Tab-separated table of C-alpha atoms in Angstrom:
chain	number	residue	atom	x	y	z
A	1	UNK	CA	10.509	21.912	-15.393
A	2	UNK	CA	12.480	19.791	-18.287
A	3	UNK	CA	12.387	16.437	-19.287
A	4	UNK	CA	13.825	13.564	-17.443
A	5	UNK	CA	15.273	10.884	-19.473
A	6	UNK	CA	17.579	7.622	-20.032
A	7	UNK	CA	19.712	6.158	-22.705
A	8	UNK	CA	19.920	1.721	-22.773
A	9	UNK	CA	22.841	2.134	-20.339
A	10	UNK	CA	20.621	4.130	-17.642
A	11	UNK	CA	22.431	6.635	-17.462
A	12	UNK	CA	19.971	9.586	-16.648
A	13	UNK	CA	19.753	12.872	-18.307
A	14	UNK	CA	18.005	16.064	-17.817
A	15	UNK	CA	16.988	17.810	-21.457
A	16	UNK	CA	17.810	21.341	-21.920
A	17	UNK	CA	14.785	22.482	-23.946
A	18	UNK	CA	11.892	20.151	-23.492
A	19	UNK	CA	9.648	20.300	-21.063
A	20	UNK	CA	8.513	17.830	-18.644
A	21	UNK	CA	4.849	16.076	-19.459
A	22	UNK	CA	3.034	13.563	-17.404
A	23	UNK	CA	-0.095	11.708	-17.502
A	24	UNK	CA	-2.946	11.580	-14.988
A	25	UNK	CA	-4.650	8.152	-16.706
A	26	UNK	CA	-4.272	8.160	-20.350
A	27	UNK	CA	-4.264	11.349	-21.085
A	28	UNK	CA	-0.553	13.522	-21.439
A	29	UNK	CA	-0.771	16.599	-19.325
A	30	UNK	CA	1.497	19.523	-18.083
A	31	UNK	CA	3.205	19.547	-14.954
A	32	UNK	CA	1.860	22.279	-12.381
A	33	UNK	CA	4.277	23.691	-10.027
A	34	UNK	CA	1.897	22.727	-7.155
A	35	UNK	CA	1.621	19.093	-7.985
A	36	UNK	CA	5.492	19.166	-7.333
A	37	UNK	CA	7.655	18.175	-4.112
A	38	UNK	CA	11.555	17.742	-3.871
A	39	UNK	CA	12.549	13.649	-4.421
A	40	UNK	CA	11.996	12.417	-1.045
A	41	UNK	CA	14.619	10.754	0.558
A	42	UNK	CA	14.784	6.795	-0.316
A	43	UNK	CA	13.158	7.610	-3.798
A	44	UNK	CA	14.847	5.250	-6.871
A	45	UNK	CA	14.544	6.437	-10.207
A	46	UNK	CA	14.100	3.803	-12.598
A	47	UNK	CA	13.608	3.205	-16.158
A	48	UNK	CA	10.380	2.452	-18.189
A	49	UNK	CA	10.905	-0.646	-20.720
A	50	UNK	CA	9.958	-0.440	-23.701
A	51	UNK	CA	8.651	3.360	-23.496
A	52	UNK	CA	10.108	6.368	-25.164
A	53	UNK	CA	9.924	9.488	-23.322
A	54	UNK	CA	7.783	12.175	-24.053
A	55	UNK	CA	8.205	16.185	-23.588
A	56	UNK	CA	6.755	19.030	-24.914
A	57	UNK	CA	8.246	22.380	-27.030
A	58	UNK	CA	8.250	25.143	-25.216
A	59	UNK	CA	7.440	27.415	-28.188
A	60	UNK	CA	5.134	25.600	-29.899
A	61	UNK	CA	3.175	23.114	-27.352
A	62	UNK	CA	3.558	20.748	-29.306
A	63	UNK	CA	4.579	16.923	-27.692
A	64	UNK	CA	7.746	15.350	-28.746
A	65	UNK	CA	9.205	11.943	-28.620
A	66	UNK	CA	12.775	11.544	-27.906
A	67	UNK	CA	13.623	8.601	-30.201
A	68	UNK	CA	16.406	6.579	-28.982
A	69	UNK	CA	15.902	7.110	-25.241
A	70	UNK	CA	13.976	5.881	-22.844
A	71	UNK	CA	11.230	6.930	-20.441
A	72	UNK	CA	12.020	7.693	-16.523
A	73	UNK	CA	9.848	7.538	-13.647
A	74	UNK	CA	10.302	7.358	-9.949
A	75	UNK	CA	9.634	4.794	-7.131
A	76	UNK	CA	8.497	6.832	-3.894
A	77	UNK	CA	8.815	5.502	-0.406
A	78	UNK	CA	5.599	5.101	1.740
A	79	UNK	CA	4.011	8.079	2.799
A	80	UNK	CA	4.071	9.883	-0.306
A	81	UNK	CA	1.179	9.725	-2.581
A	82	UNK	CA	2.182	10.306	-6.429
A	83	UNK	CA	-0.101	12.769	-8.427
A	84	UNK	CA	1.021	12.090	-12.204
A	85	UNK	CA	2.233	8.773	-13.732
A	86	UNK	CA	5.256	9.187	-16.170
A	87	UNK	CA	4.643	11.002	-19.247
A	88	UNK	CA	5.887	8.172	-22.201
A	89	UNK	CA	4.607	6.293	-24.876
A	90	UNK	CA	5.288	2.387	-25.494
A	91	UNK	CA	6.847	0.940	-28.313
A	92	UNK	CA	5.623	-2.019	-27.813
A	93	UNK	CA	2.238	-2.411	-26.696
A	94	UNK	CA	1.925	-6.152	-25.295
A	95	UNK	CA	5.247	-5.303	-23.101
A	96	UNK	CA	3.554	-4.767	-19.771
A	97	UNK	CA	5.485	-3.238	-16.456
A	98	UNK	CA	6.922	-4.952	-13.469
A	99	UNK	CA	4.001	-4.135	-10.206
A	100	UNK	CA	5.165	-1.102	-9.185
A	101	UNK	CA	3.952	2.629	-8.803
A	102	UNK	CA	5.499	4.822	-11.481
A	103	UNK	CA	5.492	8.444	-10.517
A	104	UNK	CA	6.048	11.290	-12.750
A	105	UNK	CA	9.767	13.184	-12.275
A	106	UNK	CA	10.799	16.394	-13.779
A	107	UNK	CA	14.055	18.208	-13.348
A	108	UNK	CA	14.034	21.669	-12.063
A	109	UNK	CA	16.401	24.081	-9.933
A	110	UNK	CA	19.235	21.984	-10.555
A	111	UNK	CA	17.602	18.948	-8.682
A	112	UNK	CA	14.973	16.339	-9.203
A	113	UNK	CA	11.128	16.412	-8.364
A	114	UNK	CA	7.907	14.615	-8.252
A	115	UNK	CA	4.392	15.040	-8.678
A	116	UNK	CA	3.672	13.670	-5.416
A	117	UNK	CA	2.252	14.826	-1.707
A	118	UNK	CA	3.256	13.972	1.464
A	119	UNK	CA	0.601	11.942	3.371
A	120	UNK	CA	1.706	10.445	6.435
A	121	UNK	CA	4.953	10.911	8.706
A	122	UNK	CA	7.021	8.496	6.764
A	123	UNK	CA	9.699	8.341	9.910
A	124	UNK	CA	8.916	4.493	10.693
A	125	UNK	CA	9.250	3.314	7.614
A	126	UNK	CA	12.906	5.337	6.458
A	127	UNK	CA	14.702	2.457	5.060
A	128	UNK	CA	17.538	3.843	7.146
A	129	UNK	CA	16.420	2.861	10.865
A	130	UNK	CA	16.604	-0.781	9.383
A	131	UNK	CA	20.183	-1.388	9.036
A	132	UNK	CA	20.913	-4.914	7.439
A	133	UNK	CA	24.000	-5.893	9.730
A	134	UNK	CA	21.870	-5.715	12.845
A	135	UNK	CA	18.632	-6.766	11.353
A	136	UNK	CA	20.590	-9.961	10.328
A	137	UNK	CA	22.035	-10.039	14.058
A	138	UNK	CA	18.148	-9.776	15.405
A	139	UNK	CA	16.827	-12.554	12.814
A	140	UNK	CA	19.802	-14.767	14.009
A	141	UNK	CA	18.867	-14.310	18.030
A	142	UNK	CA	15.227	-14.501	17.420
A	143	UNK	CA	15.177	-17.844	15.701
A	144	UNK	CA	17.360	-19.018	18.070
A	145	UNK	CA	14.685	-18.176	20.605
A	146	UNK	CA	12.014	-19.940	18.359
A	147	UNK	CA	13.819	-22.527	16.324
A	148	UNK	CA	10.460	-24.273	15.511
A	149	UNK	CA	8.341	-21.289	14.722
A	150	UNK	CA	7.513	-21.767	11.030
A	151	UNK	CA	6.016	-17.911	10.920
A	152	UNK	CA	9.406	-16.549	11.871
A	153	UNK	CA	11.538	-18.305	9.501
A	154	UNK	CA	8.923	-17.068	6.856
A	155	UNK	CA	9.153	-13.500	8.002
A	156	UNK	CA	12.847	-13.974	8.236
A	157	UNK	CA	13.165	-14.406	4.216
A	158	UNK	CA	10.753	-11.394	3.650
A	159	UNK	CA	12.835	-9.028	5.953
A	160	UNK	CA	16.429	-10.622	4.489
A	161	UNK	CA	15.882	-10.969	0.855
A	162	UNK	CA	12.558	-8.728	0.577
A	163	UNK	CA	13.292	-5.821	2.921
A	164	UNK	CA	10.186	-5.994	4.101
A	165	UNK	CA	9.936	-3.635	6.726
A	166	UNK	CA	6.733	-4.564	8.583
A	167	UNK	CA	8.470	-7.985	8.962
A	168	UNK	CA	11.824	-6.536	9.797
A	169	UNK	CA	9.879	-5.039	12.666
A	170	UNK	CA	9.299	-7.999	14.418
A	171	UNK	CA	12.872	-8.502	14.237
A	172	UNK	CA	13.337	-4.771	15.933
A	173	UNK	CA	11.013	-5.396	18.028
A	174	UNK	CA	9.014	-2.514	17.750
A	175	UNK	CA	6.077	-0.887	15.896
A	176	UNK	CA	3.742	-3.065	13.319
A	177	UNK	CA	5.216	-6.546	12.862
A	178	UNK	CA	3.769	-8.931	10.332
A	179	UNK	CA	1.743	-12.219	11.287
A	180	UNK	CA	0.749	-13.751	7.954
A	181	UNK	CA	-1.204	-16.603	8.133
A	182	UNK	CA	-3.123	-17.642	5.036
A	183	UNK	CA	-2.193	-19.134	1.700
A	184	UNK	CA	-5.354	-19.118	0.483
A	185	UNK	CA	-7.377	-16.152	-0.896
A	186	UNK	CA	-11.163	-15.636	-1.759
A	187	UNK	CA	-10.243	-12.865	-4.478
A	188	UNK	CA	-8.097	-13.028	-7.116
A	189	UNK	CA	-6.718	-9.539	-7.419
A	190	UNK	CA	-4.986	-8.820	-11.124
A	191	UNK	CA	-2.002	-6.595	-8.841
A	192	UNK	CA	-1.718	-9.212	-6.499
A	193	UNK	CA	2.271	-9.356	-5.689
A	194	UNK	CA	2.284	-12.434	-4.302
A	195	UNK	CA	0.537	-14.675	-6.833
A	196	UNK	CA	-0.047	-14.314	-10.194
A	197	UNK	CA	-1.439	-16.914	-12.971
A	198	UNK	CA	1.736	-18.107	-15.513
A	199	UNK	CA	0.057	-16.244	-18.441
A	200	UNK	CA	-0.468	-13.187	-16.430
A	201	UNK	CA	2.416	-11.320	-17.860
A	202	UNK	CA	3.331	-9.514	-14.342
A	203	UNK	CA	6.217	-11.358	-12.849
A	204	UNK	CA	4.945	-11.648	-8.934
A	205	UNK	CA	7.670	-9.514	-7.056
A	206	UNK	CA	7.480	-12.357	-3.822
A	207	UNK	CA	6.507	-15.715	-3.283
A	208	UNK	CA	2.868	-16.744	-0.965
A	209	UNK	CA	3.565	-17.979	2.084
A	210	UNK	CA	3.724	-21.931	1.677
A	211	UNK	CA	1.865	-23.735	4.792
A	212	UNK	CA	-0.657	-23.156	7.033
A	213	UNK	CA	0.479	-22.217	10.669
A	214	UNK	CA	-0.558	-23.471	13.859
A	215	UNK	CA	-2.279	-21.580	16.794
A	216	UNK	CA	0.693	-22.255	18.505
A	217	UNK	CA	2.524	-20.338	16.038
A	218	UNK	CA	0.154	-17.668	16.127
A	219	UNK	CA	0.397	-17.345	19.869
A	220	UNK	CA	3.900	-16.676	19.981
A	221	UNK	CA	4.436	-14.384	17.804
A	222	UNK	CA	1.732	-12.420	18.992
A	223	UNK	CA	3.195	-12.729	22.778
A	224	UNK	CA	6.576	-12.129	21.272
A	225	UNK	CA	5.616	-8.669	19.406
A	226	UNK	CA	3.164	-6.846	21.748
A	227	UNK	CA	5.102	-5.622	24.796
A	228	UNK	CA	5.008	-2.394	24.443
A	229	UNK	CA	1.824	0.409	24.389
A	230	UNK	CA	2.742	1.351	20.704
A	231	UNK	CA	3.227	-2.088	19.375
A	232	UNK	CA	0.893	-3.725	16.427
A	233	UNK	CA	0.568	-7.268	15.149
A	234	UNK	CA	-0.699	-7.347	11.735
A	235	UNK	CA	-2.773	-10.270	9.859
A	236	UNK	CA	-2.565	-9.618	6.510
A	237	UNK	CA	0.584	-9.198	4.390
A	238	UNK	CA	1.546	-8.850	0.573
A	239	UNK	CA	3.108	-12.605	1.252
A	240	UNK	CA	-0.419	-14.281	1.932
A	241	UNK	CA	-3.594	-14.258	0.767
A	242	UNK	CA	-6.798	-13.384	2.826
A	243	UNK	CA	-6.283	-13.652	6.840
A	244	UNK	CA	-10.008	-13.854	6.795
A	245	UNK	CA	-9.933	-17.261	5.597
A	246	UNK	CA	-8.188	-18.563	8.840
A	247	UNK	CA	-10.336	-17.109	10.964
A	248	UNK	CA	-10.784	-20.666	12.971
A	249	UNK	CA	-7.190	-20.148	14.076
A	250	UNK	CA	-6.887	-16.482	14.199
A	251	UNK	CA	-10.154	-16.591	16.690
A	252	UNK	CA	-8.663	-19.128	19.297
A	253	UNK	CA	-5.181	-17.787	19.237
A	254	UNK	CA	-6.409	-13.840	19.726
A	255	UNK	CA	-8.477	-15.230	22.738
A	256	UNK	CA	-5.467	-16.706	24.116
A	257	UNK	CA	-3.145	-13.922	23.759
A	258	UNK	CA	-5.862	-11.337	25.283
A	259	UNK	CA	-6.084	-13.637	28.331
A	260	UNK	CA	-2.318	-13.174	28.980
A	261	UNK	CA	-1.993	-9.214	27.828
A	262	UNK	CA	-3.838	-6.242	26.798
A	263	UNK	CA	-0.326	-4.960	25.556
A	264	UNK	CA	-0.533	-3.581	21.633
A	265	UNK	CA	-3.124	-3.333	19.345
A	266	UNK	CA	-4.248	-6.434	16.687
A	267	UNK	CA	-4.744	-5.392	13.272
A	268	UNK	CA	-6.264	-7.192	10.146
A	269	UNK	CA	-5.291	-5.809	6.518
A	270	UNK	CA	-8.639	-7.650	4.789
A	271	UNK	CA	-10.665	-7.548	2.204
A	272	UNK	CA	-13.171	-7.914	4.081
A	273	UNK	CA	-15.627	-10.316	1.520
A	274	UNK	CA	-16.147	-13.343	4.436
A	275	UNK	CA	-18.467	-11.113	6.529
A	276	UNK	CA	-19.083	-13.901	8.855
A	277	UNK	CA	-15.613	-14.607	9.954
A	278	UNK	CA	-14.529	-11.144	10.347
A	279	UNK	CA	-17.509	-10.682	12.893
A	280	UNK	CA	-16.079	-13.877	14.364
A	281	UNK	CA	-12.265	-12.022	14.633
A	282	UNK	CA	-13.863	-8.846	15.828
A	283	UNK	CA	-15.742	-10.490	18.884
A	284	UNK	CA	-12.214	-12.203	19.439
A	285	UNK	CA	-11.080	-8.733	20.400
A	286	UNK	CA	-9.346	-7.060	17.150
A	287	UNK	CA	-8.780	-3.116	18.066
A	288	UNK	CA	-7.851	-2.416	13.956
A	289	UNK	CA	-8.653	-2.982	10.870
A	290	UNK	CA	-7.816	-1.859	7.691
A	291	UNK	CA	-10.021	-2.522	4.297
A	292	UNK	CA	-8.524	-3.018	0.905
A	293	UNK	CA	-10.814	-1.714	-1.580
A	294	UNK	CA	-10.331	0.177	-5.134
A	295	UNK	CA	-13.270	1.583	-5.635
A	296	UNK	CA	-16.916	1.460	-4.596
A	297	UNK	CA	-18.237	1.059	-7.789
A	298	UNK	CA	-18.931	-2.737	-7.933
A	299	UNK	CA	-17.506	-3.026	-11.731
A	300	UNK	CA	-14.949	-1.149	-11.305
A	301	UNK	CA	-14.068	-3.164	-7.607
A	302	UNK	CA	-15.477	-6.685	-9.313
A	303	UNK	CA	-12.617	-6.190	-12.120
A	304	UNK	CA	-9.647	-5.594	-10.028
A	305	UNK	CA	-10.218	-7.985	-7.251
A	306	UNK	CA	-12.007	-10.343	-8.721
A	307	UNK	CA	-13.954	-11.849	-5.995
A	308	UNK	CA	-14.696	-15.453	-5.339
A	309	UNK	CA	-17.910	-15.211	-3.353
A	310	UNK	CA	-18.526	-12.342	-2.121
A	311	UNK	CA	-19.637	-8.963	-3.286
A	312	UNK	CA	-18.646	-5.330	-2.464
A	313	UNK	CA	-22.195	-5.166	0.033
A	314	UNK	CA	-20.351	-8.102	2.029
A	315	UNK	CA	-17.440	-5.825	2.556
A	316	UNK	CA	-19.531	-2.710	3.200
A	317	UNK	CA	-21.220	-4.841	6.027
A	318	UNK	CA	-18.095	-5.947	7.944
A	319	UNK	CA	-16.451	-2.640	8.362
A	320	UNK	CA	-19.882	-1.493	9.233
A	321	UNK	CA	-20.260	-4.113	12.168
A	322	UNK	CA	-16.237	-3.854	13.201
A	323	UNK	CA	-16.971	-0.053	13.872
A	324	UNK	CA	-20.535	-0.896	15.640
A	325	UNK	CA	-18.347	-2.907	18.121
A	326	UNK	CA	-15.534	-0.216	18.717
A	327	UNK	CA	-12.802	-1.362	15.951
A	328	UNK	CA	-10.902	1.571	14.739
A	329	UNK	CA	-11.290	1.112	10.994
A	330	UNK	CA	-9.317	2.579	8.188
A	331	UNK	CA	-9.352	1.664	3.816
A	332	UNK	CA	-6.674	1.093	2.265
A	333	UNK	CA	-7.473	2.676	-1.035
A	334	UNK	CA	-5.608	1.561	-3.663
A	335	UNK	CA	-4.362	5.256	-5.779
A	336	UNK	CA	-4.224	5.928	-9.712
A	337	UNK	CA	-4.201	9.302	-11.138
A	338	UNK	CA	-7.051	9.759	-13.467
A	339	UNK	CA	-9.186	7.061	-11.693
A	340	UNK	CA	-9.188	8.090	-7.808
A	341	UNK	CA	-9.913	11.316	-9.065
A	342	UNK	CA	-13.067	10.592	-11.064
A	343	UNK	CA	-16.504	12.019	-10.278
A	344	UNK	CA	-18.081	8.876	-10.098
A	345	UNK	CA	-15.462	7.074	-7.901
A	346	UNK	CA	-15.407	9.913	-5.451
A	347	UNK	CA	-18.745	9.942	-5.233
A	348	UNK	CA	-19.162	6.503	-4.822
A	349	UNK	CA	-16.089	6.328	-1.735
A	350	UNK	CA	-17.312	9.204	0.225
A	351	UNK	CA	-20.805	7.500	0.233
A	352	UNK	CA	-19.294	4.293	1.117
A	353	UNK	CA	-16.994	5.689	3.962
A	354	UNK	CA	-20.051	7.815	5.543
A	355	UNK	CA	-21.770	4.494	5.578
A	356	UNK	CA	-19.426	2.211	6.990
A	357	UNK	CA	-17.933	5.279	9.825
A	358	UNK	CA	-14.426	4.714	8.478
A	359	UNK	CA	-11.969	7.269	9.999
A	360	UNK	CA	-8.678	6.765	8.316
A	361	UNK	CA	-8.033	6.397	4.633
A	362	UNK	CA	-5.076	5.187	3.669
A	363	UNK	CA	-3.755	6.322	0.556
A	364	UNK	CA	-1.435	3.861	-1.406
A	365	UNK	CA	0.115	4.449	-5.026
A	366	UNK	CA	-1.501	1.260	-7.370
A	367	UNK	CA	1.454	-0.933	-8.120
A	368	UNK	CA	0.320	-1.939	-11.531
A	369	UNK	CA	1.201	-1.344	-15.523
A	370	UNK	CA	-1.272	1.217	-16.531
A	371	UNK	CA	-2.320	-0.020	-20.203
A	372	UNK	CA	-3.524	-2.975	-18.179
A	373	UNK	CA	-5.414	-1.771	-15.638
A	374	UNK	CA	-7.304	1.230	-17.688
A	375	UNK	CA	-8.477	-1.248	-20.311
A	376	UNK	CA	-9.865	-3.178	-18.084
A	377	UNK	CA	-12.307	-1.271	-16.013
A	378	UNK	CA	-14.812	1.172	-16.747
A	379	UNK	CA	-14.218	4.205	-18.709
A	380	UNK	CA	-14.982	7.750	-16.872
A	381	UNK	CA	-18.228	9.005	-16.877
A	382	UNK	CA	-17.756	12.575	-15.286
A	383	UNK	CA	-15.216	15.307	-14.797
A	384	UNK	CA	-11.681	14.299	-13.275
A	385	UNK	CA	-10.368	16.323	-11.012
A	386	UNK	CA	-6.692	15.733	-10.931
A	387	UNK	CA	-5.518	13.859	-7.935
A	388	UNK	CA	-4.671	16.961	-5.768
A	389	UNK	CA	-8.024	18.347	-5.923
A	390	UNK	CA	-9.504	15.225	-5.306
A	391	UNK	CA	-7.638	14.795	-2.104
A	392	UNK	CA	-8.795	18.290	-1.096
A	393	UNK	CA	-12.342	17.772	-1.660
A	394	UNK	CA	-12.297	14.292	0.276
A	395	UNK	CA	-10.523	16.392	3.392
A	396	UNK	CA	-13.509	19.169	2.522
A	397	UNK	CA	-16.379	16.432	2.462
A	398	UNK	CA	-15.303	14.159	5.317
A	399	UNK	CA	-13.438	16.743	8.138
A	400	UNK	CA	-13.731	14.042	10.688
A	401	UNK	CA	-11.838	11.416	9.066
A	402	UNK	CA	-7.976	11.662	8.870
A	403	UNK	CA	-6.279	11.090	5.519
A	404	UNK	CA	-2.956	9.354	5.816
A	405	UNK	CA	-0.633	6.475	4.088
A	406	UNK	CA	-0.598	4.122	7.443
A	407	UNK	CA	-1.855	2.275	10.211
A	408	UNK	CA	-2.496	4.530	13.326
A	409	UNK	CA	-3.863	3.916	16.346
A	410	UNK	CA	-6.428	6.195	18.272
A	411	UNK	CA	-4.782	8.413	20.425
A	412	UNK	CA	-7.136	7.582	23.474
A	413	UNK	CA	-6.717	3.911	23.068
A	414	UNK	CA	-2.471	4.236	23.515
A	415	UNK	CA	-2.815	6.573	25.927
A	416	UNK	CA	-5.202	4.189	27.789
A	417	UNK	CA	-2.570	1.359	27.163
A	418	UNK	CA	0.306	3.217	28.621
A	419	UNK	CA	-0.842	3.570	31.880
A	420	UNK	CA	-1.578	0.192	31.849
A	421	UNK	CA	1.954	-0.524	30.954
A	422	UNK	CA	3.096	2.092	33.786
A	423	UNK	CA	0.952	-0.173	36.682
């Protein structure tokens, strides 16, 4: 397993004698055969500015830097979980990364590899069943349909010039389509993607939706989208802030749709902090709902998201009352090696998902520079496990709850909804 690297031109180069490092937090590490999977397909290597790559002698142990050159890591589609960050060092240590999630890559049997896992059926979301001529064709015919549907036209620059493809998919037609509906946000999250503060130093990849939508607007989308057993409409999008926050249109406009189909399945990606209103959009009839958390430590949580009235007991208490009323309810936990895979944390999550009766985690790679995010939360108390023996002892301590990368849908429930669809 050798050394992946880059000159200033990016031009990528395998090295014939070192060997490949990585780290799992801040600490460099070796690269186990076992933590390792082929590139998946739609993977991007990319470079690391302002890093220098790092690899270790084979005879001695020692770590080298390879002065001159610069780090690599790789970009991994969803449904792949990364194990190792990048093994580098910075050479300049204000410079801070753009918000994505670096994975380690080696080089091996004349091919590339990650440290990564496979988590989920990434099938639906294969960049290739979203070809741009006809998703331009679909955007064109479906504002045409809706030329005054401010929602759309919003969606329609996310799927174009984003590639968004949970907005592209209510262009297709098919599977979870995007509803965003909030430009406001009761957290202030340091990875947020969509908005960051002008001193910040993290460039936000895509802008906040702009205006605040109608229940009109709401409606017909909705209607448009759920026609079909397998279908989901989902509040809650890396282009808004917290859905929760409209919850006196989300309410009203769920009501109405329900009252003309029982097609689909409504989902809420939330934070979950305005207890209240989520009760409100659960009693409205929401079948999912996905939870955004980090950790269940509240320092550790308090750092990252930052809340704005509300506290980590507030979120604990909505999932807890969505799955008293039926709500199939899923985290999405936010991943970084050498933090997921703390003692504490785990220790913390499992106790928080046994309360709460959570049956899906989601695991999602942390889109964030590292230096940033490990200075500023708590250091680790206990042993860390490594992020593939974490994930095995959360399957061993929780059998009944399914580890994946997306939203699902019960199996009963869309079998219950296709016969619907078949009277």
């Amino acid at each position: 397993m050798f050394l992946v690297y880059a000159d200033e031109k990016g031009n990528v180069y395998d090295h014939p004698e070192l060997l490949a490092v990585a780290r799992n937090g801040d600490i460099l590490t070796e690269v186990l055969e076992e933590e390792l999977i082929p590139l998946p397909e739609g993977a991007t290597l990319v470079s690391l500015p302002d890093t220098v790559p790092v690899g270790m002698d084979p005879d001695t142990g020692e770590m080298v830097k390879l002065d001159g050159y610069t780090s690599v890591g790789a970009l991994i589609p969803q449904g792949f979980t990364r194990l190792l960050l990048p093994g580098y060092v910075k050479t300049d240590k204000t410079s801070k990364f753009p918000l994505f999630g670096y994975t380690a890559v080696v080089w091996k049997d004349d091919r590339f590899w990650v440290a990564g896992r496979q988590s989920d059926d990434p099938h639906q979301w294969n960049p290739l069943h979203f070809p741009m001529d006809e998703l331009r064709q679909r955007v064109e015919k479906t504002l045409e349909m809706f030329p005054q549907n401010r929602i759309l036209h919003h969606l329609s620059h996310c799927a174009l010039e984003y590639e968004c493809l949970t907005a592209s998919n209510n262009f297709f037609h098919r599977w979870e389509g995007s509803l965003p509906v909030s430009y406001t946000c009761n957290a202030g999250c340091y990875g947020c993607i969509s908005e960051q503060p002008e001193d910040s130093g993290f460039p936000s990849p895509q802008t906040r939706m702009n205006f605040k939508p109608t229940e009109d607007e709401l409606v017909e989308v909705m209607l448009h989208h759920l026609q079909t057993p397998e279908s989901i409409i989902s509040f809650g999008q890396g282009c808004e802030g917290e859905p929760s926050t409209m919850a006196s249109i989300i309410v009203p406009a769920m009501r109405r749709v329900r009252e003309q189909t029982d097609m689909g399945f409504i989902n809420i990606n939330t934070n979950a902090g305005l207890t209240d209103h989520i009760k409100g959009i659960v009693d409205a009839g929401l079948d999912l709902m996905r939870v955004s958390i980090i950790s269940a430590i509240d320092e550790h949580y308090n750092a990252y998201y930052r809340p704005r009235n509300y506290t980590l007991e507030n979120v604990a208490r909505s999932a807890e009352y969505a799955a008293s009323k039926g709500v199939y309810t899923s985290i999405n936990y936010l991943c970084f090696p050498g933090v997921f895979d703390r003692e504490e944390e785990m220790e913390a999550m499992i106790e928080f998902i046994r309360r709460t009766g959570i049956k899906l985690i989601q695991l999602r790679n942390l889109n964030i520079d590292p230096e940033s995010y490990l200075a500023m939360i708590p250091p680790a108390k206990g042993e860390v496990f490594g992020m593939k023996q974490a994930i095995e002892i959360y399957q061993e301590e929780l059998p009944d709850v399914v580890i994946g990368s997306f939203t699902h849908v019960p199996p009963e429930d869309l079998q219950r909804r296709k016969r619907l669809d078949k009277k």
